């Protein structure tokens, strides 16, 4: 059980009882409003369910400049295939193992539950010393930063901000990537045919955040499954696809994907077994538990032969993963895409990509290339939800203050990091040009996957660093 004696743990337990997947934030938004009412704090709740809670300065800080704290209330709702968890209504089942907090076969929501709990604890604790606070809780960050886009920032007086949607203790983020969603749609037609029906599934992959993990070489189940089926076609195996589905979130590297097919060739099983061996060898370092399984199922109407070839050719042709690395910042991707969702409906197949780059021109070019490839196979494409990156500010006073504070209190140098992930910082900076931003966050691993873990000692240390730093402002 999570020890809820401390405020940050108490509030983590509280918010974990409230379903808060993206687009399902009404419950957590209302919880924040009720919290503000109980604490007699001024608040704003907008039509998107964004919430801003204001707290007056503590004694002696009345003339200090206001400070904005910010995090997002939604989480990526991912689970293991055999989990019965319902993200629309079930609370998260929290599990503590030593120093590690995780959930039972689902994402934990530490991204960005940690930021929410830090703000709630600060707002609830009247013993802390701080300037006037403006705590901003946004919605729909994980699906396109829609909450930040729609937030009315004219009510914000702060010109300095601590972003709490961050990870890695001892670091502060200095720049982030922009991104967009590119969606390809291919209409299909169905027919009956002879042969046996099979389910082919690629699973056992690690997945991960499509920003933070995209350069790690991890396999994407959608891409791997399409490769297997397309290479079956190259072997002359006459198969037709009933459906092909994988992934729930465009910003999570797909861990599991499955296709229903009809085939009458005796070579199918041996070819898939050979492909599984190849893939396991290729991904031994990054995804050594990957596997391909196959079983016979009931037959259904399948896509026509032409549609099958078009869909598999399209999936085989599209790029995926990290495409370019920065020439100036070590180990930083600057262009990537992730086929996070592959979905088959009765009359169409949908491919949903997340594209990331700090440069809008590179994002737009890659999006256009995807649409061009799709057109060659009869698919239409659209680019949605383009959001800006956050550019490096060489004159940040907040960053210099944080570096000094961190050095004085820990004896260590604060590490400045750039991220390929998308953050709301770019949107806030665009709305308030003078906004000076730093970020803080604890150590966590495998966010956006059911293996997500939060390290409790780091979670507590970073909170102490946060309130200590705020006291100096």
Short mmCIF file of C-alpha atoms in Angstrom, two decimals:
data_model
loop_
_atom_site.label_atom_id
_atom_site.label_comp_id
_atom_site.label_asym_id
_atom_site.label_seq_id
_atom_site.Cartn_x
_atom_site.Cartn_y
_atom_site.Cartn_z
CA UNK A 1 0.00 0.00 0.00
CA UNK A 2 1.09 3.56 -0.69
CA UNK A 3 1.92 5.42 2.53
CA UNK A 4 -0.44 8.40 2.41
CA UNK A 5 0.94 10.19 5.47
CA UNK A 6 2.70 12.68 3.21
CA UNK A 7 0.59 15.10 1.17
CA UNK A 8 2.08 14.18 -2.19
CA UNK A 9 1.32 10.49 -1.61
CA UNK A 10 -2.13 11.28 -0.24
CA UNK A 11 -3.04 13.21 -3.37
CA UNK A 12 -1.54 10.58 -5.68
CA UNK A 13 -3.89 8.04 -4.11
CA UNK A 14 -6.80 10.48 -4.43
CA UNK A 15 -6.30 11.24 -8.12
CA UNK A 16 -5.65 7.55 -8.89
CA UNK A 17 -9.20 6.83 -7.74
CA UNK A 18 -10.54 9.11 -10.50
CA UNK A 19 -10.43 7.93 -14.14
CA UNK A 20 -8.54 10.58 -16.11
CA UNK A 21 -7.62 9.25 -19.51
CA UNK A 22 -7.45 11.89 -22.23
CA UNK A 23 -10.91 13.28 -23.13
CA UNK A 24 -12.25 11.84 -19.85
CA UNK A 25 -11.03 14.58 -17.52
CA UNK A 26 -14.37 15.93 -16.25
CA UNK A 27 -14.13 13.93 -13.02
CA UNK A 28 -10.60 15.03 -12.13
CA UNK A 29 -11.40 18.61 -13.18
CA UNK A 30 -14.39 18.69 -10.83
CA UNK A 31 -12.22 17.19 -8.07
CA UNK A 32 -9.80 20.11 -8.45
CA UNK A 33 -12.68 22.57 -8.28
CA UNK A 34 -14.02 20.93 -5.12
CA UNK A 35 -10.51 21.01 -3.65
CA UNK A 36 -10.28 24.76 -4.32
CA UNK A 37 -13.68 25.36 -2.74
CA UNK A 38 -12.75 23.41 0.39
CA UNK A 39 -9.48 25.34 0.71
CA UNK A 40 -11.28 28.64 0.01
CA UNK A 41 -9.01 29.34 -2.97
CA UNK A 42 -10.00 31.31 -6.04
CA UNK A 43 -10.32 29.13 -9.15
CA UNK A 44 -11.35 29.13 -12.79
CA UNK A 45 -12.75 26.11 -14.64
CA UNK A 46 -13.17 26.68 -18.38
CA UNK A 47 -15.40 24.92 -20.91
CA UNK A 48 -12.60 22.47 -21.79
CA UNK A 49 -12.26 21.55 -18.08
CA UNK A 50 -8.89 23.26 -17.68
CA UNK A 51 -8.56 24.51 -14.11
CA UNK A 52 -6.53 27.38 -12.67
CA UNK A 53 -6.24 27.67 -8.88
CA UNK A 54 -4.84 30.84 -7.30
CA UNK A 55 -3.19 31.14 -3.90
CA UNK A 56 -2.20 34.40 -2.27
CA UNK A 57 1.40 34.97 -1.23
CA UNK A 58 2.50 33.78 2.17
CA UNK A 59 3.38 36.37 4.82
CA UNK A 60 6.36 38.44 3.75
CA UNK A 61 6.06 37.50 0.06
CA UNK A 62 3.19 39.85 -0.83
CA UNK A 63 5.40 42.06 -3.01
CA UNK A 64 7.15 39.19 -4.78
CA UNK A 65 6.36 38.58 -8.46
CA UNK A 66 3.73 35.87 -9.04
CA UNK A 67 4.76 32.35 -10.07
CA UNK A 68 2.95 29.96 -12.37
CA UNK A 69 3.09 26.20 -11.69
CA UNK A 70 1.77 23.89 -14.38
CA UNK A 71 0.96 20.26 -15.12
CA UNK A 72 -1.64 18.29 -17.08
CA UNK A 73 -4.39 16.22 -15.54
CA UNK A 74 -4.88 13.60 -18.27
CA UNK A 75 -2.89 10.36 -18.57
CA UNK A 76 -2.19 7.81 -21.26
CA UNK A 77 -4.61 4.91 -20.74
CA UNK A 78 -2.69 1.76 -21.74
CA UNK A 79 -3.05 -1.75 -20.34
CA UNK A 80 -1.95 -5.32 -20.93
CA UNK A 81 -4.11 -7.28 -23.33
CA UNK A 82 -5.36 -9.62 -20.61
CA UNK A 83 -6.23 -6.79 -18.21
CA UNK A 84 -9.93 -6.23 -17.51
CA UNK A 85 -9.33 -2.67 -16.29
CA UNK A 86 -11.86 -0.13 -17.60
CA UNK A 87 -10.23 3.30 -17.82
CA UNK A 88 -13.59 5.02 -18.09
CA UNK A 89 -14.72 4.03 -14.59
CA UNK A 90 -12.17 1.93 -12.66
CA UNK A 91 -9.67 3.40 -10.19
CA UNK A 92 -6.02 2.55 -10.74
CA UNK A 93 -4.77 -0.32 -8.60
CA UNK A 94 -1.56 1.01 -7.07
CA UNK A 95 1.23 -1.39 -6.07
CA UNK A 96 4.31 -0.52 -4.01
CA UNK A 97 7.34 -2.78 -4.34
CA UNK A 98 10.17 -1.42 -2.25
CA UNK A 99 10.96 2.04 -3.61
CA UNK A 100 8.88 1.58 -6.76
CA UNK A 101 5.25 2.56 -7.34
CA UNK A 102 3.42 1.03 -10.30
CA UNK A 103 -0.08 0.00 -11.26
CA UNK A 104 -1.56 -3.44 -11.81
CA UNK A 105 -1.01 -4.15 -15.53
CA UNK A 106 -1.91 -0.58 -16.54
CA UNK A 107 -0.19 2.74 -16.93
CA UNK A 108 0.38 4.52 -13.62
CA UNK A 109 -0.33 8.09 -14.66
CA UNK A 110 2.78 9.46 -12.94
CA UNK A 111 2.96 11.45 -16.17
CA UNK A 112 1.68 13.90 -15.08
CA UNK A 113 0.12 12.80 -11.81
CA UNK A 114 3.34 13.85 -10.07
CA UNK A 115 2.90 17.43 -11.25
CA UNK A 116 -0.73 17.49 -10.11
CA UNK A 117 0.16 16.18 -6.66
CA UNK A 118 3.02 18.62 -6.23
CA UNK A 119 0.66 21.51 -6.91
CA UNK A 120 -2.12 20.14 -4.72
CA UNK A 121 0.29 19.62 -1.81
CA UNK A 122 1.65 23.16 -2.16
CA UNK A 123 -1.84 24.63 -2.34
CA UNK A 124 -2.93 22.63 0.72
CA UNK A 125 0.07 23.42 2.93
CA UNK A 126 -0.20 26.83 4.59
CA UNK A 127 3.17 26.46 6.32
CA UNK A 128 5.11 26.97 3.07
CA UNK A 129 6.72 30.25 2.03
CA UNK A 130 5.93 31.34 -1.51
CA UNK A 131 5.01 34.24 -3.80
CA UNK A 132 1.50 34.54 -5.27
CA UNK A 133 0.80 31.25 -7.04
CA UNK A 134 -1.14 30.50 -10.22
CA UNK A 135 -1.49 26.73 -10.56
CA UNK A 136 -2.55 25.64 -14.04
CA UNK A 137 -4.04 22.17 -14.61
CA UNK A 138 -4.62 21.39 -18.29
CA UNK A 139 -6.55 18.69 -20.15
CA UNK A 140 -5.86 16.65 -23.30
CA UNK A 141 -2.10 17.13 -23.21
CA UNK A 142 -1.39 13.55 -24.24
CA UNK A 143 -3.51 13.74 -27.40
CA UNK A 144 -2.42 17.05 -28.91
CA UNK A 145 -2.00 19.67 -26.15
CA UNK A 146 -5.58 20.80 -26.79
CA UNK A 147 -6.13 22.07 -23.25
CA UNK A 148 -3.13 24.39 -23.40
CA UNK A 149 -4.14 25.59 -26.86
CA UNK A 150 -7.63 26.48 -25.62
CA UNK A 151 -6.62 28.03 -22.28
CA UNK A 152 -7.29 31.74 -21.82
CA UNK A 153 -3.95 33.02 -20.54
CA UNK A 154 -5.07 36.63 -20.15
CA UNK A 155 -5.97 35.82 -16.53
CA UNK A 156 -2.36 34.78 -15.81
CA UNK A 157 -0.18 37.51 -14.30
CA UNK A 158 2.99 35.45 -13.95
CA UNK A 159 6.03 36.03 -16.13
CA UNK A 160 7.88 33.06 -14.67
CA UNK A 161 6.87 29.42 -14.61
CA UNK A 162 7.89 26.02 -13.25
CA UNK A 163 6.68 23.26 -15.54
CA UNK A 164 5.98 20.03 -13.64
CA UNK A 165 5.41 17.77 -16.65
CA UNK A 166 8.99 16.61 -16.60
CA UNK A 167 11.12 13.68 -15.57
CA UNK A 168 14.63 12.80 -14.41
CA UNK A 169 15.70 14.18 -11.06
CA UNK A 170 18.61 16.57 -11.24
CA UNK A 171 17.71 17.86 -14.69
CA UNK A 172 15.76 20.73 -16.15
CA UNK A 173 14.40 20.81 -19.66
CA UNK A 174 15.49 23.69 -21.89
CA UNK A 175 13.81 22.92 -25.20
CA UNK A 176 11.15 20.56 -26.54
CA UNK A 177 9.94 19.28 -29.87
CA UNK A 178 6.86 20.31 -31.76
CA UNK A 179 4.63 17.77 -33.41
CA UNK A 180 1.54 16.88 -35.39
CA UNK A 181 -0.79 13.97 -36.04
CA UNK A 182 -0.97 12.67 -39.59
CA UNK A 183 -3.80 10.28 -40.37
CA UNK A 184 -4.07 8.10 -43.49
CA UNK A 185 -7.39 6.46 -44.36
CA UNK A 186 -7.79 3.71 -46.96
CA UNK A 187 -11.22 2.55 -48.05
CA UNK A 188 -11.61 -1.22 -48.39
CA UNK A 189 -14.07 -3.65 -49.94
CA UNK A 190 -14.88 -7.12 -48.70
CA UNK A 191 -15.51 -10.54 -50.22
CA UNK A 192 -15.73 -14.20 -49.26
CA UNK A 193 -13.00 -16.69 -50.20
CA UNK A 194 -11.83 -20.23 -49.55
CA UNK A 195 -9.13 -21.12 -47.09
CA UNK A 196 -8.52 -21.20 -43.36
CA UNK A 197 -8.70 -18.12 -41.14
CA UNK A 198 -5.88 -17.30 -38.73
CA UNK A 199 -5.05 -14.74 -36.09
CA UNK A 200 -1.43 -13.57 -36.33
CA UNK A 201 -0.17 -11.48 -33.40
CA UNK A 202 3.10 -9.69 -32.70
CA UNK A 203 3.56 -9.05 -28.98
CA UNK A 204 6.09 -8.88 -26.15
CA UNK A 205 7.60 -5.55 -27.20
CA UNK A 206 8.58 -2.91 -24.66
CA UNK A 207 6.92 0.04 -26.41
CA UNK A 208 7.40 3.35 -24.65
CA UNK A 209 6.95 7.08 -25.15
CA UNK A 210 7.20 8.00 -28.82
CA UNK A 211 9.30 11.02 -27.90
CA UNK A 212 11.59 9.79 -25.16
CA UNK A 213 12.07 6.22 -26.45
CA UNK A 214 11.93 6.68 -30.21
CA UNK A 215 15.73 6.58 -30.66
CA UNK A 216 16.20 3.40 -28.59
CA UNK A 217 15.60 1.08 -31.54
CA UNK A 218 12.53 -0.53 -30.00
CA UNK A 219 10.25 -2.42 -32.35
CA UNK A 220 6.83 -1.16 -33.38
CA UNK A 221 4.36 -4.06 -33.49
CA UNK A 222 2.26 -2.46 -36.25
CA UNK A 223 5.29 -2.11 -38.51
CA UNK A 224 6.59 -5.60 -37.72
CA UNK A 225 3.27 -7.30 -38.33
CA UNK A 226 2.84 -5.54 -41.67
CA UNK A 227 6.36 -6.59 -42.64
CA UNK A 228 5.62 -10.23 -41.83
CA UNK A 229 2.44 -10.27 -43.90
CA UNK A 230 3.95 -8.36 -46.81
CA UNK A 231 6.93 -10.70 -46.98
CA UNK A 232 4.47 -13.59 -47.06
CA UNK A 233 3.08 -11.99 -50.22
CA UNK A 234 6.63 -11.74 -51.61
CA UNK A 235 6.97 -15.49 -51.02
CA UNK A 236 3.93 -16.04 -53.23
CA UNK A 237 1.62 -16.90 -50.34
CA UNK A 238 -1.95 -16.05 -51.33
CA UNK A 239 -3.33 -14.45 -48.20
CA UNK A 240 -6.05 -11.85 -47.71
CA UNK A 241 -6.53 -9.67 -44.67
CA UNK A 242 -9.76 -9.56 -42.66
CA UNK A 243 -8.52 -6.93 -40.24
CA UNK A 244 -5.30 -5.52 -38.83
CA UNK A 245 -5.27 -3.62 -35.52
CA UNK A 246 -2.66 -2.40 -33.08
CA UNK A 247 -2.02 0.36 -30.58
CA UNK A 248 -4.28 2.63 -28.55
CA UNK A 249 -2.32 5.90 -28.46
CA UNK A 250 -0.46 7.65 -31.25
CA UNK A 251 2.23 8.83 -28.80
CA UNK A 252 3.05 5.34 -27.50
CA UNK A 253 5.23 2.94 -29.48
CA UNK A 254 2.92 0.05 -30.34
CA UNK A 255 3.64 -3.03 -28.20
CA UNK A 256 1.09 -5.44 -29.66
CA UNK A 257 -0.62 -5.79 -33.02
CA UNK A 258 -2.76 -8.49 -34.56
CA UNK A 259 -4.19 -9.38 -37.94
CA UNK A 260 -6.93 -11.75 -38.98
CA UNK A 261 -6.20 -13.32 -42.35
CA UNK A 262 -7.47 -16.03 -44.69
CA UNK A 263 -4.97 -18.25 -46.48
CA UNK A 264 -4.88 -21.64 -48.18
CA UNK A 265 -1.10 -21.99 -48.55
CA UNK A 266 0.85 -24.66 -46.68
CA UNK A 267 3.85 -22.30 -46.60
CA UNK A 268 2.18 -19.77 -44.30
CA UNK A 269 3.18 -21.30 -40.97
CA UNK A 270 6.82 -21.98 -41.88
CA UNK A 271 7.22 -18.49 -43.37
CA UNK A 272 5.86 -16.79 -40.25
CA UNK A 273 8.10 -18.94 -38.05
CA UNK A 274 11.10 -17.90 -40.14
CA UNK A 275 10.10 -14.23 -39.87
CA UNK A 276 9.70 -14.53 -36.11
CA UNK A 277 13.25 -15.89 -35.84
CA UNK A 278 14.60 -13.00 -37.94
CA UNK A 279 12.79 -10.39 -35.87
CA UNK A 280 13.89 -11.90 -32.55
CA UNK A 281 17.52 -11.81 -33.74
CA UNK A 282 17.21 -8.21 -34.95
CA UNK A 283 15.57 -6.96 -31.75
CA UNK A 284 17.50 -9.05 -29.25
CA UNK A 285 19.08 -6.02 -27.59
CA UNK A 286 15.98 -3.81 -27.49
CA UNK A 287 13.01 -6.24 -27.34
CA UNK A 288 14.28 -9.71 -26.54
CA UNK A 289 10.82 -10.91 -25.43
CA UNK A 290 9.15 -10.21 -28.77
CA UNK A 291 7.17 -13.12 -30.18
CA UNK A 292 4.80 -13.95 -33.01
CA UNK A 293 1.89 -16.28 -32.38
CA UNK A 294 -0.64 -17.76 -34.74
CA UNK A 295 -3.88 -19.65 -34.23
CA UNK A 296 -6.82 -20.76 -36.33
CA UNK A 297 -10.05 -18.77 -35.94
CA UNK A 298 -13.52 -18.59 -37.47
CA UNK A 299 -13.66 -17.28 -41.00
CA UNK A 300 -15.08 -13.83 -41.85
CA UNK A 301 -15.39 -11.75 -44.97
CA UNK A 302 -11.98 -10.43 -45.95
CA UNK A 303 -10.60 -7.49 -47.87
CA UNK A 304 -10.31 -7.97 -51.61
CA UNK A 305 -6.98 -9.12 -52.93
CA UNK A 306 -6.28 -5.65 -54.32
CA UNK A 307 -7.11 -3.93 -51.02
CA UNK A 308 -4.97 -6.44 -49.11
CA UNK A 309 -2.00 -5.75 -51.36
CA UNK A 310 -2.53 -1.99 -51.13
CA UNK A 311 -2.80 -1.95 -47.33
CA UNK A 312 0.22 -4.18 -46.76
CA UNK A 313 2.26 -2.31 -49.39
CA UNK A 314 1.36 1.00 -47.75
CA UNK A 315 2.33 -0.25 -44.31
CA UNK A 316 5.55 -1.74 -45.69
CA UNK A 317 6.47 1.53 -47.44
CA UNK A 318 5.90 4.14 -44.74
CA UNK A 319 8.91 5.23 -42.67
CA UNK A 320 8.78 4.81 -38.92
CA UNK A 321 10.96 5.61 -35.94
CA UNK A 322 13.84 8.05 -35.50
CA UNK A 323 14.84 9.58 -38.84
CA UNK A 324 17.34 12.30 -37.89
CA UNK A 325 19.53 13.18 -34.91
CA UNK A 326 20.69 16.64 -33.88
CA UNK A 327 24.10 17.70 -35.14
CA UNK A 328 24.58 20.08 -32.21
CA UNK A 329 23.01 18.34 -29.18
CA UNK A 330 24.25 14.80 -28.48
CA UNK A 331 21.68 11.98 -28.52
CA UNK A 332 18.74 14.27 -29.37
CA UNK A 333 16.35 13.13 -32.13
CA UNK A 334 15.14 16.02 -34.28
CA UNK A 335 12.80 14.16 -36.64
CA UNK A 336 10.73 11.07 -35.97
CA UNK A 337 7.36 9.47 -36.54
CA UNK A 338 5.43 6.72 -34.82
CA UNK A 339 2.63 4.59 -36.24
CA UNK A 340 0.88 4.44 -32.89
CA UNK A 341 -2.60 3.35 -33.97
CA UNK A 342 -3.62 0.97 -36.73
CA UNK A 343 -7.35 0.32 -36.89
CA UNK A 344 -9.62 -1.62 -39.24
CA UNK A 345 -13.30 -0.77 -39.55
CA UNK A 346 -15.86 -2.44 -41.79
CA UNK A 347 -15.08 -0.24 -44.79
CA UNK A 348 -11.70 1.36 -44.10
CA UNK A 349 -8.29 1.07 -42.47
CA UNK A 350 -6.87 4.01 -40.48
CA UNK A 351 -3.17 4.70 -39.85
CA UNK A 352 -2.48 7.28 -37.13
CA UNK A 353 1.05 8.70 -36.95
CA UNK A 354 2.64 11.04 -34.42
CA UNK A 355 5.32 13.19 -36.07
CA UNK A 356 7.86 15.14 -34.00
CA UNK A 357 10.41 17.81 -34.86
CA UNK A 358 11.32 21.20 -33.39
CA UNK A 359 11.06 22.63 -36.92
CA UNK A 360 7.59 23.02 -38.41
CA UNK A 361 9.05 22.77 -41.92
CA UNK A 362 10.44 19.28 -41.17
CA UNK A 363 7.15 18.15 -39.62
CA UNK A 364 5.18 19.43 -42.58
CA UNK A 365 7.51 17.83 -45.12
CA UNK A 366 7.31 14.44 -43.44
CA UNK A 367 3.54 14.71 -43.15
CA UNK A 368 3.30 15.54 -46.85
CA UNK A 369 5.51 12.56 -47.70
CA UNK A 370 3.23 10.23 -45.75
CA UNK A 371 0.19 11.60 -47.54
CA UNK A 372 2.00 11.20 -50.88
CA UNK A 373 2.87 7.56 -50.13
CA UNK A 374 -0.71 6.94 -49.02
CA UNK A 375 -2.08 8.40 -52.25
CA UNK A 376 -0.05 5.87 -54.27
CA UNK A 377 -2.06 3.10 -52.60
CA UNK A 378 -5.46 4.76 -52.69
CA UNK A 379 -5.40 6.33 -49.23
CA UNK A 380 -6.28 9.88 -48.29
CA UNK A 381 -4.40 11.84 -45.67
CA UNK A 382 -4.83 14.76 -43.31
CA UNK A 383 -2.50 16.58 -40.91
CA UNK A 384 -3.99 17.62 -37.56
CA UNK A 385 -3.08 19.10 -34.18
CA UNK A 386 0.19 20.78 -35.07
CA UNK A 387 1.80 22.21 -31.94
CA UNK A 388 4.96 24.34 -31.59
CA UNK A 389 8.27 23.45 -30.06
CA UNK A 390 9.90 25.32 -27.19
CA UNK A 391 13.11 27.04 -28.22
CA UNK A 392 16.16 27.45 -26.01
CA UNK A 393 16.38 30.73 -24.06
CA UNK A 394 20.07 31.55 -23.47
CA UNK A 395 19.14 34.39 -21.06
CA UNK A 396 16.78 32.52 -18.73
CA UNK A 397 17.02 34.04 -15.23
CA UNK A 398 14.88 31.25 -13.79
CA UNK A 399 17.24 28.61 -15.08
CA UNK A 400 20.26 30.39 -13.60
CA UNK A 401 18.46 30.70 -10.24
CA UNK A 402 17.54 27.03 -10.29
CA UNK A 403 21.08 25.99 -11.17
CA UNK A 404 22.46 28.05 -8.28
CA UNK A 405 19.89 26.68 -5.82
CA UNK A 406 20.49 23.08 -6.91
CA UNK A 407 24.26 23.42 -6.59
CA UNK A 408 24.01 25.01 -3.14
CA UNK A 409 21.60 22.41 -1.76
CA UNK A 410 22.91 19.21 -3.37
CA UNK A 411 26.52 20.00 -4.24
CA UNK A 412 25.80 18.83 -7.78
CA UNK A 413 25.43 20.59 -11.09
CA UNK A 414 21.93 20.75 -12.53
CA UNK A 415 21.84 19.01 -15.91
CA UNK A 416 20.23 20.93 -18.77
CA UNK A 417 18.37 18.66 -21.17
CA UNK A 418 16.60 19.00 -24.48
CA UNK A 419 13.73 16.61 -25.18
CA UNK A 420 12.19 15.15 -28.30
CA UNK A 421 8.90 14.94 -26.42
CA UNK A 422 6.20 17.53 -26.89
CA UNK A 423 5.53 19.87 -23.97
CA UNK A 424 2.97 22.58 -23.34
CA UNK A 425 5.80 25.01 -22.60
CA UNK A 426 5.97 26.10 -26.24
CA UNK A 427 2.29 27.01 -26.23
CA UNK A 428 2.53 28.98 -22.98
CA UNK A 429 5.66 30.77 -24.22
CA UNK A 430 3.81 31.66 -27.41
CA UNK A 431 0.93 33.16 -25.42
CA UNK A 432 3.12 35.03 -22.90
CA UNK A 433 6.28 36.12 -24.72
CA UNK A 434 8.05 37.22 -21.51
CA UNK A 435 7.43 33.89 -19.75
CA UNK A 436 10.65 32.48 -18.26
CA UNK A 437 10.35 28.71 -17.86
CA UNK A 438 12.16 25.95 -15.99
CA UNK A 439 11.01 22.37 -15.38
CA UNK A 440 11.34 19.85 -12.55
CA UNK A 441 10.29 16.24 -12.14
CA UNK A 442 11.21 12.94 -10.44
CA UNK A 443 12.70 9.75 -11.83
CA UNK A 444 10.25 7.47 -13.61
CA UNK A 445 10.58 4.78 -16.27
CA UNK A 446 8.54 3.40 -19.16
CA UNK A 447 5.83 6.06 -19.14
CA UNK A 448 2.92 5.46 -21.53
CA UNK A 449 3.24 1.68 -20.96
CA UNK A 450 1.85 -0.76 -18.37
CA UNK A 451 5.43 -1.08 -17.08
CA UNK A 452 5.43 2.58 -15.96
CA UNK A 453 7.28 3.02 -12.65
CA UNK A 454 7.71 5.94 -10.26
CA UNK A 455 10.65 5.97 -7.83
CA UNK A 456 9.21 7.13 -4.53
CA UNK A 457 12.41 8.45 -2.99
CA UNK A 458 13.01 10.65 -6.03
CA UNK A 459 9.36 11.75 -6.00
CA UNK A 460 9.81 12.98 -2.41
CA UNK A 461 13.23 14.56 -2.96
CA UNK A 462 12.08 16.56 -5.97
CA UNK A 463 9.10 17.87 -4.02
CA UNK A 464 11.44 19.11 -1.29
CA UNK A 465 13.62 20.72 -3.97
CA UNK A 466 10.57 22.33 -5.52
CA UNK A 467 9.23 23.93 -2.34
CA UNK A 468 12.73 24.95 -1.31
CA UNK A 469 13.34 26.64 -4.66
CA UNK A 470 9.95 28.39 -4.56
CA UNK A 471 10.87 29.79 -1.14
CA UNK A 472 13.83 31.59 -2.76
CA UNK A 473 11.62 33.29 -5.32
#
